[in-house]
Amino acid sequence: MSRIKVGIIGCGYIAGVHAGILAGDERVEVSAVHDIATECANRIARSQGATVAATPEEVIETCDAVYITAPNTKHVSLATAAADANKHVFCEKPLALTIADAELVVEKSKSSKGIFQVGHNRRFAPVYATLKQKLVDTKPHSAHIKMNRGELLKPVWTGDPNVTGGFLFETTIHMFDMVRFLFGEVESLLAIGSTHEYPEVDDFSVLLKFTNGMHATLASSADASWLFPFERVEVFCHHATFVTREMETLVCSSNIEGHFNQQSMQQLSREEKWGYLQEDRAFVDAIVNNTPPLVTAYDGLMSVKLVEAVYESVKHGQRVDL
Amino acid sequence: MSRIKVGIIGCGYIAGVHAGILAGDERVEVSAVHDIATECANRIARSQGATVAATPEEVIETCDAVYITAPNTKHVSLATAAADANKHVFCEKPLALTIADAELVVEKSKSSKGIFQVGHNRRFAPVYATLKQKLVDTKPHSAHIKMNRGELLKPVWTGDPNVTGGFLFETTIHMFDMVRFLFGEVESLLAIGSTHEYPEVDDFSVLLKFTNGMHATLASSADASWLFPFERVEVFCHHATFVTREMETLVCSSNIEGHFNQQSMQQLSREEKWGYLQEDRAFVDAIVNNTPPLVTAYDGLMSVKLVEAVYESVKHGQRVDL
Amino acid sequence: MSRIKVGIIGCGYIAGVHAGILAGDERVEVSAVHDIATECANRIARSQGATVAATPEEVIETCDAVYITAPNTKHVSLATAAADANKHVFCEKPLALTIADAELVVEKSKSSKGIFQVGHNRRFAPVYATLKQKLVDTKPHSAHIKMNRGELLKPVWTGDPNVTGGFLFETTIHMFDMVRFLFGEVESLLAIGSTHEYPEVDDFSVLLKFTNGMHATLASSADASWLFPFERVEVFCHHATFVTREMETLVCSSNIEGHFNQQSMQQLSREEKWGYLQEDRAFVDAIVNNTPPLVTAYDGLMSVKLVEAVYESVKHGQRVDL
Amino acid sequence: MSRIKVGIIGCGYIAGVHAGILAGDERVEVSAVHDIATECANRIARSQGATVAATPEEVIETCDAVYITAPNTKHVSLATAAADANKHVFCEKPLALTIADAELVVEKSKSSKGIFQVGHNRRFAPVYATLKQKLVDTKPHSAHIKMNRGELLKPVWTGDPNVTGGFLFETTIHMFDMVRFLFGEVESLLAIGSTHEYPEVDDFSVLLKFTNGMHATLASSADASWLFPFERVEVFCHHATFVTREMETLVCSSNIEGHFNQQSMQQLSREEKWGYLQEDRAFVDAIVNNTPPLVTAYDGLMSVKLVEAVYESVKHGQRVDL
C-alpha cells in the first residue's frame, strides 16, 4: 500500500515537531511543505525529502492530508480550503479566533470527506490521559488550575495579539480544552483580567462552573516566571488529591496520611510527554481506519467559545453562560 | 515589676500551645485557667503552676489579660465580657460567627481600656511575613491560593458546623485574613460551593477582586487529602513568582530562567513556623508598651465579613460586594 | 498495680523529650530527677510532679528504672551503678566512649536483674522501621548514606570533643546503629577524615563491607549546612531504590520507569517521627512483660566499636576489621 | 572560507546527537559518515546531506575532522588511525579499554598535527561548569557522589561487557572525569564490588582520596531504578553544601538556616543541559583557533586509569595508588 502523502503549511517550530514524528510513521510520507519564509520550508523539506510547494494551494492539491501549522490568523482560511478539497486536516490550535469562524470550520469539517483533527495535545499527554482514567473511579469535586508563562518574548510574536489573536488563544486555550476533557462542559464562568506588560489583558483569574456540578478556579498569567511547574492541575476528591506538574509528573494521594504515588514521565521523549507523538499517531490511525478523530473541530470550537467567554466576562464584568 | 497575670478560658489543644509559649515569657505568668472539662483545665494548670477557676468570670476577674481559646460559639460572649471588664484580650479566630456579633465585639474593644488582639497567626508566620516584605518592592498582579484539608475528623468537632460555625469559619478564615494582610481589602467576590461528605458546604471555589485592582482565585476543600502542601499561596508579579508551601517554605523566583531561592523554615519550632510564638510576644509587647495590637478586632470583623460573603455568594449564586 | 517509678539523671533537652513522653504512659511516673544544674532539674520536676534528688545515687536508689541522659562522659559510671543496683536502665547513646568501657557495661547489663536498653532511636523511627520491612522481600545490594550537620554550635558543647567524646560519638553513631539494624554486621571498613573548623576530625568518608556481602559508602560532615535532608540513606536493590530523607519521608521505587511511592511522616509528632515515643514505650513494655529490650547494651557496644574503628582507620590510614 | 569537513564513524544514538549539533554550526559540514549497519549510516547521511563512506578509512581520508562514535572496543584503532593521518579527532568516551591502549592514543595525539578531544561531556554541562566556578571561592572538604542506572537493557549492548569493556567504562567513567574536573587528581582509592544481574561486577562502592587532601565516597549501581536523580554530586564545604541532581539542577546552600538557591536547567535543550552542544562548539573552536582542546587525550587516559584502578581494587581487595 502506498504511503499517505502529508503536506505541511507553515514551517515553524511546531511543524518541525510534527515532521520529525511523521518521519517515524511508515504509513505516511511528508511530501510537500510550504512557508512564506522559504528557508524554513527548505529546512523541513530537506530533512524529510519533501518538495517545497510555492503556495498553500499546491500543498493541499498534491497531498492526501494537510497539517496546518501556520500562524493562528491563517488557520480558518487554510482549514476550510483543505476541508473543501476533502483532504484530511490536522489543524493546530486555536481552531479559529472567533466563534463564527470556528463554527464555519465545524460546518466544513462535517461536509468534508476527510478526517478533521485539532491539535489539542494535552489530551494525549500521559499525565492528563492517566489522570482522566483515575477520575473514572474517583469522582472529582473541584479543581484548582494554573498556567503561567515567564514572558511573551520567546518567540517574539507570542506577545503580539495581532498574530496570536490574544494571549488566551495562544497559551491558555490548552487549559480550556483540558478541563473539558477531564471534567466535561462548562456551564458558566466569571473572569477578571488585568493588563501589565503587554498591549493586551495578560493576567487572568477565572471561576468556572461545570454542568455536572463541579467547580474550578483557574489562574493564567502571561508574565510571571518559568518556575516549575508553570502548568499545574490540582483535583480535589473525597479523601483524594491528584496533582499534575506540567507534563512531567502525576501525583496521586488517595489517603489522609499524606502518602502519595508519583508517576514520572522523565524517561519519555518530549514528543511523548507532551502528547505530540500520540496525537499524530491518532490522526494517521483515524485516516487509515476511517474512524472519527479523537479531537474534533467541535472540540476546537468549544475551546474558542471558552476563550471568548473569558474575554467577554473580563470586558463586561459579568458572568457569562456558555 | 510584677508579672502580668494571664488567664486562659478553654483548655484544648491551642490553649496548650499558648500556655507553653507564655511560660517562656518572663513578663507574664499563667495564673488561672478554666474549662468545662476539668481534667483539661487541670493538665494546663499543673504544668503552669496556675489555679483552676470554677467559672470564666473568675478567670476574667482575677487576671490582667485573658486568652479566649474556647469553642468558636463562645468567643463573642467571653470577649465582650472581658473587654467590658477592661481586661486585655487575646481572642482566637474566628472573632465571631456573624457580622453583627463581630461588630459588637469591635465596639466593645474600642470602649475597653485593654488591648484586644485576634489570633490570626498567619500574619506572624515567617513565610507570610517575609512574603509581605517582598511585595513592597515587587508589585503583585494576581494570586492563586488554596487551603485544603484531608478530613474534618481530627478532632471530631471540626466536622460539626454547630460547633465551628461552618468549615470556612474554622479553617479557611486564615486565608481571608492572610489575603487582606498581603493584598489589601477585597472589593467583591463570587463563590461556588458544593456539599459532599459533611452536613455543610465543604468545597469552595472563589474569585476575588481587590480594591487595588488585584485579583485572585481561592480554592478550599474540607475533604481532599493531606498531601503536602495543603496550604499554598502563589503570587504572580512582573517576571516574578512567589510561592509559599504551608508555613514551611517560601520560594522566590525573580527571573525568567526558572531559577529560584527557597527559604526553609525547617529549623524553626512549630510554634515559630506557624507564628504562634510571635503573636503571643506581640500581644504582651502591646500590653507592656501600651501600643495598638498588630491584629485588631476590626481585622477579626473583616475576616468574618469575607466568610459571610462567600457563604452568601454560594447561597444566592451572585457576586457579593464587600 | 502501682506505677513504675522512673528517675532521670541529666535534665537537658533529650531528658525533657523522654519526660514528656513518659508523662503520657499510665504505667510509669517520673518520680525523681537530678542535674548538677538545679534549675534544669527543677523545670522537669515541676512539670512532672517529681522530686529533685540531690545526687544521682539518690535517683538510682529511689526508683525502679533510670534514664541516663547526662553528658556522654558520664554514661558509663551511671549505667554501671544503676545496673549494679539491679535497676532498669535506659541509657542514651553513646553507651560509652571506649570499647573497654562499653564492654564493661555489657557485662554489668548481663549480670543485672534489670532491663538495659540503649537510646538508638533510629530503629524506632517509622522511616527506618518501614524500610527494614521492605528489605525483607527486596534484598539490598549496596547503600549510599550521608549524615551531615550545618555546625557544631547549637548547643555549644556539641563542638567540644571533651564533652562529646568526638563528633562521631555524638552525631554519626546513629548511622552506625542504623546500618547494623538494616544490613547486619560490618566486616571491615576504611575511612578518611579531615579537620576543618573544629578541634577534631570533623569530616569523614567511609567505605563499609558487611559480613553478608553488602557494601556501602558513608559520608559524615560536621560543618556543611542544614540543607534538607541532612540525613539520607539510599539503598540499591535489583530494579529498586529506597531512599529515606531524614525521618520525614521514605521513597520506594520498585520499577524502571522512575515512578515512586512516597510515605510522608509529616502528620506525626516529632517524638513519633524520630522514634522517641516508640523507644520509650518499648522500654516500658520490656519492663512490664519482662522481655528482652529491643536495643541491647551489645548493640550499644557494637556502635562504639564502629566509631572507634573509623577513628582508628583515619589515624593509621588502614582498613580495620571488626 | 570553506567549511571544515567532518566525518562520523559509527552512526548510533550519540552520533545523531553530534550530527544534529554540527548541522547548526556554520563553520562545519558533515560530509561523510560510516557504519557497518548501512541503514544507520544512511539515516544520518540523508539528514545531513553527507555521503556514506564504504570504510572508516574513507571517512578519515576525505575529512578534516573525525568523530569516533563507534562501539567502545573500536575507539583505539580508529583514534590512532585518524591521529596518524593528522586529522582532528573527537573521540567519544571511553578513550580506551586498557591503560596501555589509552597511553598509545595519548602518544599519537601528541605527535599528530590535529586537535584531539575526548567526549567527556559532563565538564560542559551547566550544572557542573557552574559548580566548578562556585568551588573557586568555597573550598570543598569532601564529596558524596552517586551514579546509578535502572538497568543495562536499553540499549541491549550496555549489558554486554564484551561491547562496553565493562559497566564502569560505559557509565561510571563520566563520574571519574567529573571528579578530576571538580576536585583534581585522585591519589588512591579502595573499592568494593559485587555481581547481581549481569555477567560482570555491577554494583560498586568506592572511597577516594585526592592529592589535595579532599576525600569522597562514590556509589555506582547498574541495576537499581531510574528514580530521579540517578546522578547526584553533593559537596560539603565550610557552612555550605552544593548538590547537583543529574544535569537538571544545582542547589547552593551557603548558610546554616537551610535556605538555598536552586538553578534549574529546565529551559535548556537536552543537548545543552548535558553539555553536548558546548563540547562540540569547543572542539570546532579549537580547530578554528588552533588552541588546545578543553578535554585532552590525557584526560581520557586518566579516566581509564581510574576505572582500571577500581576494577583492580575490587579484584584484589586492596587500596590502589594512582
PDB file of N, CA and C in Angstrom, chain C residues 141-142 144-146 150-151 190 192 194 196-197 203 205 207 209 215 217 219 223-227 232 234 237-241 253 255-256 258 260 317 319, chain D residues 141-142 144-146 150-151 190 192 194 196-197 203 205 207 209 215 217 219 223-227 232 234 237-241 253 255-256 258 260 317 319:
ATOM      1  N   HIS C 141      21.606  -4.596  47.669  1.00  0.00           N
ATOM      2  CA  HIS C 141      22.944  -4.847  47.120  1.00  0.00           C
ATOM      3  C   HIS C 141      23.982  -3.943  47.764  1.00  0.00           C
ATOM      4  N   SER C 142      23.637  -2.672  47.884  1.00  0.00           N
ATOM      5  CA  SER C 142      24.588  -1.700  48.425  1.00  0.00           C
ATOM      6  C   SER C 142      23.813  -0.494  48.909  1.00  0.00           C
ATOM      7  N   HIS C 144      24.160   3.925  50.062  1.00  0.00           N
ATOM      8  CA  HIS C 144      24.859   5.207  49.928  1.00  0.00           C
ATOM      9  C   HIS C 144      24.243   6.115  50.987  1.00  0.00           C
ATOM     10  N   ILE C 145      25.033   6.462  51.981  1.00  0.00           N
ATOM     11  CA  ILE C 145      24.494   7.042  53.205  1.00  0.00           C
ATOM     12  C   ILE C 145      25.218   8.340  53.544  1.00  0.00           C
ATOM     13  N   LYS C 146      24.471   9.318  53.994  1.00  0.00           N
ATOM     14  CA  LYS C 146      25.142  10.521  54.495  1.00  0.00           C
ATOM     15  C   LYS C 146      24.415  11.053  55.713  1.00  0.00           C
ATOM     16  N   GLY C 150      25.100  21.253  59.940  1.00  0.00           N
ATOM     17  CA  GLY C 150      25.468  22.578  59.461  1.00  0.00           C
ATOM     18  C   GLY C 150      26.536  23.222  60.320  1.00  0.00           C
ATOM     19  N   GLU C 151      26.590  22.789  61.566  1.00  0.00           N
ATOM     20  CA  GLU C 151      27.559  23.356  62.514  1.00  0.00           C
ATOM     21  C   GLU C 151      27.578  22.484  63.763  1.00  0.00           C
ATOM     22  N   LEU C 190      37.140   1.137  55.783  1.00  0.00           N
ATOM     23  CA  LEU C 190      38.256   2.052  55.581  1.00  0.00           C
ATOM     24  C   LEU C 190      37.680   3.455  55.595  1.00  0.00           C
ATOM     25  N   ILE C 192      38.521   7.856  55.686  1.00  0.00           N
ATOM     26  CA  ILE C 192      39.406   9.014  55.551  1.00  0.00           C
ATOM     27  C   ILE C 192      38.728  10.162  56.287  1.00  0.00           C
ATOM     28  N   SER C 194      39.212  14.429  57.810  1.00  0.00           N
ATOM     29  CA  SER C 194      39.959  15.682  57.715  1.00  0.00           C
ATOM     30  C   SER C 194      39.412  16.656  58.745  1.00  0.00           C
ATOM     31  N   HIS C 196      38.702  20.672  59.824  1.00  0.00           N
ATOM     32  CA  HIS C 196      38.492  21.971  59.196  1.00  0.00           C
ATOM     33  C   HIS C 196      38.175  23.070  60.200  1.00  0.00           C
ATOM     34  N   GLU C 197      37.064  22.963  60.882  1.00  0.00           N
ATOM     35  CA  GLU C 197      36.612  24.096  61.694  1.00  0.00           C
ATOM     36  C   GLU C 197      36.626  23.817  63.182  1.00  0.00           C
ATOM     37  N   ASP C 203      35.204  15.719  59.329  1.00  0.00           N
ATOM     38  CA  ASP C 203      34.656  15.409  58.008  1.00  0.00           C
ATOM     39  C   ASP C 203      35.149  14.017  57.615  1.00  0.00           C
ATOM     40  N   SER C 205      34.803  10.287  55.214  1.00  0.00           N
ATOM     41  CA  SER C 205      34.311   9.437  54.128  1.00  0.00           C
ATOM     42  C   SER C 205      34.666   7.999  54.497  1.00  0.00           C
ATOM     43  N   LEU C 207      34.138   3.682  53.734  1.00  0.00           N
ATOM     44  CA  LEU C 207      33.728   2.551  52.899  1.00  0.00           C
ATOM     45  C   LEU C 207      33.517   1.350  53.815  1.00  0.00           C
ATOM     46  N   LYS C 209      32.201  -2.735  54.446  1.00  0.00           N
ATOM     47  CA  LYS C 209      31.867  -4.052  53.896  1.00  0.00           C
ATOM     48  C   LYS C 209      31.132  -4.828  54.975  1.00  0.00           C
ATOM     49  N   HIS C 215      27.852  -3.839  50.588  1.00  0.00           N
ATOM     50  CA  HIS C 215      28.845  -2.792  50.812  1.00  0.00           C
ATOM     51  C   HIS C 215      28.143  -1.451  50.793  1.00  0.00           C
ATOM     52  N   THR C 217      28.795   3.129  51.140  1.00  0.00           N
ATOM     53  CA  THR C 217      29.565   4.356  51.308  1.00  0.00           C
ATOM     54  C   THR C 217      28.835   5.228  52.316  1.00  0.00           C
ATOM     55  N   ALA C 219      29.135   9.145  54.189  1.00  0.00           N
ATOM     56  CA  ALA C 219      29.776  10.450  54.345  1.00  0.00           C
ATOM     57  C   ALA C 219      29.181  11.129  55.554  1.00  0.00           C
ATOM     58  N   ASP C 223      30.056  20.118  59.464  1.00  0.00           N
ATOM     59  CA  ASP C 223      30.143  21.552  59.252  1.00  0.00           C
ATOM     60  C   ASP C 223      29.780  21.896  57.814  1.00  0.00           C
ATOM     61  N   ALA C 224      28.662  21.399  57.337  1.00  0.00           N
ATOM     62  CA  ALA C 224      28.290  21.659  55.942  1.00  0.00           C
ATOM     63  C   ALA C 224      27.161  22.702  55.941  1.00  0.00           C
ATOM     64  N   SER C 225      25.924  22.256  55.881  1.00  0.00           N
ATOM     65  CA  SER C 225      24.793  23.175  56.025  1.00  0.00           C
ATOM     66  C   SER C 225      23.603  22.329  56.436  1.00  0.00           C
ATOM     67  N   TRP C 226      22.513  22.978  56.777  1.00  0.00           N
ATOM     68  CA  TRP C 226      21.319  22.245  57.186  1.00  0.00           C
ATOM     69  C   TRP C 226      20.343  22.093  56.021  1.00  0.00           C
ATOM     70  N   LEU C 227      20.885  22.068  54.840  1.00  0.00           N
ATOM     71  CA  LEU C 227      20.056  21.814  53.658  1.00  0.00           C
ATOM     72  C   LEU C 227      19.339  20.472  53.816  1.00  0.00           C
ATOM     73  N   ARG C 232      20.383  11.009  54.944  1.00  0.00           N
ATOM     74  CA  ARG C 232      19.741  10.303  53.819  1.00  0.00           C
ATOM     75  C   ARG C 232      20.366   8.927  53.662  1.00  0.00           C
ATOM     76  N   GLU C 234      20.247   5.697  51.025  1.00  0.00           N
ATOM     77  CA  GLU C 234      19.791   5.287  49.699  1.00  0.00           C
ATOM     78  C   GLU C 234      20.226   3.834  49.531  1.00  0.00           C
ATOM     79  N   CYS C 237      18.851  -1.951  45.102  1.00  0.00           N
ATOM     80  CA  CYS C 237      18.472  -3.364  45.010  1.00  0.00           C
ATOM     81  C   CYS C 237      18.270  -3.686  43.533  1.00  0.00           C
ATOM     82  N   HIS C 238      17.806  -4.894  43.252  1.00  0.00           N
ATOM     83  CA  HIS C 238      17.535  -5.262  41.864  1.00  0.00           C
ATOM     84  C   HIS C 238      16.298  -4.517  41.357  1.00  0.00           C
ATOM     85  N   HIS C 239      16.509  -3.626  40.405  1.00  0.00           N
ATOM     86  CA  HIS C 239      15.416  -2.802  39.859  1.00  0.00           C
ATOM     87  C   HIS C 239      14.603  -2.115  40.963  1.00  0.00           C
ATOM     88  N   ALA C 240      15.274  -1.680  41.979  1.00  0.00           N
ATOM     89  CA  ALA C 240      14.576  -0.973  43.053  1.00  0.00           C
ATOM     90  C   ALA C 240      15.549  -0.060  43.794  1.00  0.00           C
ATOM     91  N   THR C 241      15.035   1.073  44.210  1.00  0.00           N
ATOM     92  CA  THR C 241      15.791   2.005  45.056  1.00  0.00           C
ATOM     93  C   THR C 241      14.891   2.445  46.199  1.00  0.00           C
ATOM     94  N   SER C 253      11.005   3.061  45.050  1.00  0.00           N
ATOM     95  CA  SER C 253      10.880   2.977  43.595  1.00  0.00           C
ATOM     96  C   SER C 253      11.232   1.562  43.174  1.00  0.00           C
ATOM     97  N   ASN C 255      10.636  -0.078  40.201  1.00  0.00           N
ATOM     98  CA  ASN C 255      10.367  -0.253  38.776  1.00  0.00           C
ATOM     99  C   ASN C 255      11.474   0.476  38.020  1.00  0.00           C
ATOM    100  N   ILE C 256      11.464   0.346  36.708  1.00  0.00           N
ATOM    101  CA  ILE C 256      12.494   1.051  35.940  1.00  0.00           C
ATOM    102  C   ILE C 256      11.885   2.167  35.107  1.00  0.00           C
ATOM    103  N   GLY C 258      10.942   5.008  36.796  1.00  0.00           N
ATOM    104  CA  GLY C 258      11.162   6.230  37.572  1.00  0.00           C
ATOM    105  C   GLY C 258       9.965   6.620  38.425  1.00  0.00           C
ATOM    106  N   PHE C 260       7.426   6.370  41.677  1.00  0.00           N
ATOM    107  CA  PHE C 260       7.741   6.022  43.055  1.00  0.00           C
ATOM    108  C   PHE C 260       6.562   6.265  43.975  1.00  0.00           C
ATOM    109  N   GLY C 317      45.346   5.183  58.568  1.00  0.00           N
ATOM    110  CA  GLY C 317      45.246   5.066  57.116  1.00  0.00           C
ATOM    111  C   GLY C 317      45.085   3.644  56.645  1.00  0.00           C
ATOM    112  N   ARG C 319      42.728  -0.152  56.558  1.00  0.00           N
ATOM    113  CA  ARG C 319      41.449  -0.813  56.724  1.00  0.00           C
ATOM    114  C   ARG C 319      41.419  -1.465  58.105  1.00  0.00           C
TER     115      ARG C 319
ATOM    116  N   HIS D 141      35.524  20.330  51.145  1.00  0.00           N
ATOM    117  CA  HIS D 141      36.149  19.427  52.112  1.00  0.00           C
ATOM    118  C   HIS D 141      36.028  17.973  51.672  1.00  0.00           C
ATOM    119  N   SER D 142      34.840  17.608  51.240  1.00  0.00           N
ATOM    120  CA  SER D 142      34.607  16.221  50.843  1.00  0.00           C
ATOM    121  C   SER D 142      33.397  16.172  49.931  1.00  0.00           C
ATOM    122  N   HIS D 144      30.161  13.453  48.174  1.00  0.00           N
ATOM    123  CA  HIS D 144      29.343  12.235  48.277  1.00  0.00           C
ATOM    124  C   HIS D 144      28.627  12.127  46.943  1.00  0.00           C
ATOM    125  N   ILE D 145      28.989  11.084  46.187  1.00  0.00           N
ATOM    126  CA  ILE D 145      28.630  11.038  44.774  1.00  0.00           C
ATOM    127  C   ILE D 145      27.962   9.711  44.442  1.00  0.00           C
ATOM    128  N   LYS D 146      26.938   9.780  43.621  1.00  0.00           N
ATOM    129  CA  LYS D 146      26.361   8.513  43.155  1.00  0.00           C
ATOM    130  C   LYS D 146      25.957   8.632  41.703  1.00  0.00           C
ATOM    131  N   GLY D 150      18.943   2.157  36.098  1.00  0.00           N
ATOM    132  CA  GLY D 150      17.832   1.275  36.421  1.00  0.00           C
ATOM    133  C   GLY D 150      18.032  -0.113  35.837  1.00  0.00           C
ATOM    134  N   GLU D 151      18.799  -0.171  34.764  1.00  0.00           N
ATOM    135  CA  GLU D 151      19.042  -1.456  34.074  1.00  0.00           C
ATOM    136  C   GLU D 151      20.163  -1.261  33.070  1.00  0.00           C
ATOM    137  N   LEU D 190      39.971   2.862  47.268  1.00  0.00           N
ATOM    138  CA  LEU D 190      39.624   1.495  47.639  1.00  0.00           C
ATOM    139  C   LEU D 190      38.191   1.266  47.193  1.00  0.00           C
ATOM    140  N   ILE D 192      34.858  -1.671  46.586  1.00  0.00           N
ATOM    141  CA  ILE D 192      34.226  -2.981  46.772  1.00  0.00           C
ATOM    142  C   ILE D 192      33.178  -3.116  45.681  1.00  0.00           C
ATOM    143  N   SER D 194      30.256  -5.939  43.638  1.00  0.00           N
ATOM    144  CA  SER D 194      29.504  -7.189  43.737  1.00  0.00           C
ATOM    145  C   SER D 194      28.754  -7.408  42.429  1.00  0.00           C
ATOM    146  N   HIS D 196      25.369  -9.028  40.487  1.00  0.00           N
ATOM    147  CA  HIS D 196      23.982  -9.388  40.779  1.00  0.00           C
ATOM    148  C   HIS D 196      23.225  -9.863  39.551  1.00  0.00           C
ATOM    149  N   GLU D 197      23.048  -8.991  38.577  1.00  0.00           N
ATOM    150  CA  GLU D 197      22.142  -9.326  37.481  1.00  0.00           C
ATOM    151  C   GLU D 197      22.826  -9.467  36.138  1.00  0.00           C
ATOM    152  N   ASP D 203      27.873  -3.477  40.758  1.00  0.00           N
ATOM    153  CA  ASP D 203      27.496  -2.618  41.886  1.00  0.00           C
ATOM    154  C   ASP D 203      28.770  -2.273  42.665  1.00  0.00           C
ATOM    155  N   SER D 205      31.024   0.343  45.464  1.00  0.00           N
ATOM    156  CA  SER D 205      31.200   1.375  46.480  1.00  0.00           C
ATOM    157  C   SER D 205      32.679   1.732  46.497  1.00  0.00           C
ATOM    158  N   LEU D 207      35.879   4.493  47.817  1.00  0.00           N
ATOM    159  CA  LEU D 207      36.397   5.560  48.676  1.00  0.00           C
ATOM    160  C   LEU D 207      37.595   6.181  47.972  1.00  0.00           C
ATOM    161  N   LYS D 209      40.659   9.217  47.701  1.00  0.00           N
ATOM    162  CA  LYS D 209      41.463  10.251  48.343  1.00  0.00           C
ATOM    163  C   LYS D 209      42.130  11.069  47.244  1.00  0.00           C
ATOM    164  N   HIS D 215      38.500  14.147  50.181  1.00  0.00           N
ATOM    165  CA  HIS D 215      38.125  12.739  50.102  1.00  0.00           C
ATOM    166  C   HIS D 215      36.681  12.649  49.650  1.00  0.00           C
ATOM    167  N   THR D 217      33.194   9.746  48.717  1.00  0.00           N
ATOM    168  CA  THR D 217      32.554   8.446  48.576  1.00  0.00           C
ATOM    169  C   THR D 217      31.803   8.439  47.258  1.00  0.00           C
ATOM    170  N   ALA D 219      29.200   5.885  44.898  1.00  0.00           N
ATOM    171  CA  ALA D 219      28.433   4.653  44.709  1.00  0.00           C
ATOM    172  C   ALA D 219      27.964   4.598  43.275  1.00  0.00           C
ATOM    173  N   ASP D 223      21.934  -1.363  38.279  1.00  0.00           N
ATOM    174  CA  ASP D 223      20.690  -2.124  38.240  1.00  0.00           C
ATOM    175  C   ASP D 223      19.801  -1.735  39.416  1.00  0.00           C
ATOM    176  N   ALA D 224      19.584  -0.450  39.607  1.00  0.00           N
ATOM    177  CA  ALA D 224      18.776  -0.021  40.740  1.00  0.00           C
ATOM    178  C   ALA D 224      17.404   0.412  40.209  1.00  0.00           C
ATOM    179  N   SER D 225      17.229   1.696  39.986  1.00  0.00           N
ATOM    180  CA  SER D 225      15.998   2.165  39.337  1.00  0.00           C
ATOM    181  C   SER D 225      16.312   3.524  38.743  1.00  0.00           C
ATOM    182  N   TRP D 226      15.375   4.052  37.974  1.00  0.00           N
ATOM    183  CA  TRP D 226      15.591   5.357  37.356  1.00  0.00           C
ATOM    184  C   TRP D 226      14.941   6.462  38.182  1.00  0.00           C
ATOM    185  N   LEU D 227      14.838   6.229  39.454  1.00  0.00           N
ATOM    186  CA  LEU D 227      14.342   7.270  40.347  1.00  0.00           C
ATOM    187  C   LEU D 227      15.214   8.519  40.219  1.00  0.00           C
ATOM    188  N   ARG D 232      23.999  12.192  41.190  1.00  0.00           N
ATOM    189  CA  ARG D 232      23.986  13.294  42.170  1.00  0.00           C
ATOM    190  C   ARG D 232      25.369  13.474  42.766  1.00  0.00           C
ATOM    191  N   GLU D 234      27.239  15.700  45.765  1.00  0.00           N
ATOM    192  CA  GLU D 234      26.982  16.529  46.939  1.00  0.00           C
ATOM    193  C   GLU D 234      28.353  16.913  47.489  1.00  0.00           C
ATOM    194  N   CYS D 237      31.285  21.783  52.243  1.00  0.00           N
ATOM    195  CA  CYS D 237      32.278  22.838  52.464  1.00  0.00           C
ATOM    196  C   CYS D 237      31.999  23.436  53.842  1.00  0.00           C
ATOM    197  N   HIS D 238      32.735  24.482  54.191  1.00  0.00           N
ATOM    198  CA  HIS D 238      32.507  25.146  55.477  1.00  0.00           C
ATOM    199  C   HIS D 238      31.173  25.892  55.424  1.00  0.00           C
ATOM    200  N   HIS D 239      30.240  25.453  56.229  1.00  0.00           N
ATOM    201  CA  HIS D 239      28.893  26.047  56.257  1.00  0.00           C
ATOM    202  C   HIS D 239      28.286  26.194  54.860  1.00  0.00           C
ATOM    203  N   ALA D 240      28.540  25.224  54.025  1.00  0.00           N
ATOM    204  CA  ALA D 240      27.970  25.270  52.672  1.00  0.00           C
ATOM    205  C   ALA D 240      27.844  23.862  52.108  1.00  0.00           C
ATOM    206  N   THR D 241      26.788  23.648  51.370  1.00  0.00           N
ATOM    207  CA  THR D 241      26.592  22.393  50.653  1.00  0.00           C
ATOM    208  C   THR D 241      26.172  22.724  49.229  1.00  0.00           C
ATOM    209  N   SER D 253      23.613  25.917  49.010  1.00  0.00           N
ATOM    210  CA  SER D 253      23.187  26.316  50.348  1.00  0.00           C
ATOM    211  C   SER D 253      24.408  26.811  51.104  1.00  0.00           C
ATOM    212  N   ASN D 255      24.616  28.681  54.009  1.00  0.00           N
ATOM    213  CA  ASN D 255      24.205  29.244  55.292  1.00  0.00           C
ATOM    214  C   ASN D 255      23.851  28.075  56.195  1.00  0.00           C
ATOM    215  N   ILE D 256      23.554  28.371  57.452  1.00  0.00           N
ATOM    216  CA  ILE D 256      23.171  27.281  58.347  1.00  0.00           C
ATOM    217  C   ILE D 256      21.707  27.392  58.751  1.00  0.00           C
ATOM    218  N   GLY D 258      19.415  26.471  56.362  1.00  0.00           N
ATOM    219  CA  GLY D 258      18.729  25.536  55.482  1.00  0.00           C
ATOM    220  C   GLY D 258      18.136  26.188  54.250  1.00  0.00           C
ATOM    221  N   PHE D 260      18.238  27.872  50.481  1.00  0.00           N
ATOM    222  CA  PHE D 260      19.083  27.535  49.347  1.00  0.00           C
ATOM    223  C   PHE D 260      18.644  28.243  48.078  1.00  0.00           C
ATOM    224  N   GLY D 317      41.005  -6.616  46.448  1.00  0.00           N
ATOM    225  CA  GLY D 317      40.623  -6.200  47.797  1.00  0.00           C
ATOM    226  C   GLY D 317      41.616  -5.262  48.448  1.00  0.00           C
ATOM    227  N   ARG D 319      43.773  -1.359  48.462  1.00  0.00           N
ATOM    228  CA  ARG D 319      43.806   0.031  48.028  1.00  0.00           C
ATOM    229  C   ARG D 319      44.754   0.141  46.846  1.00  0.00           C
TER     230      ARG D 319
END
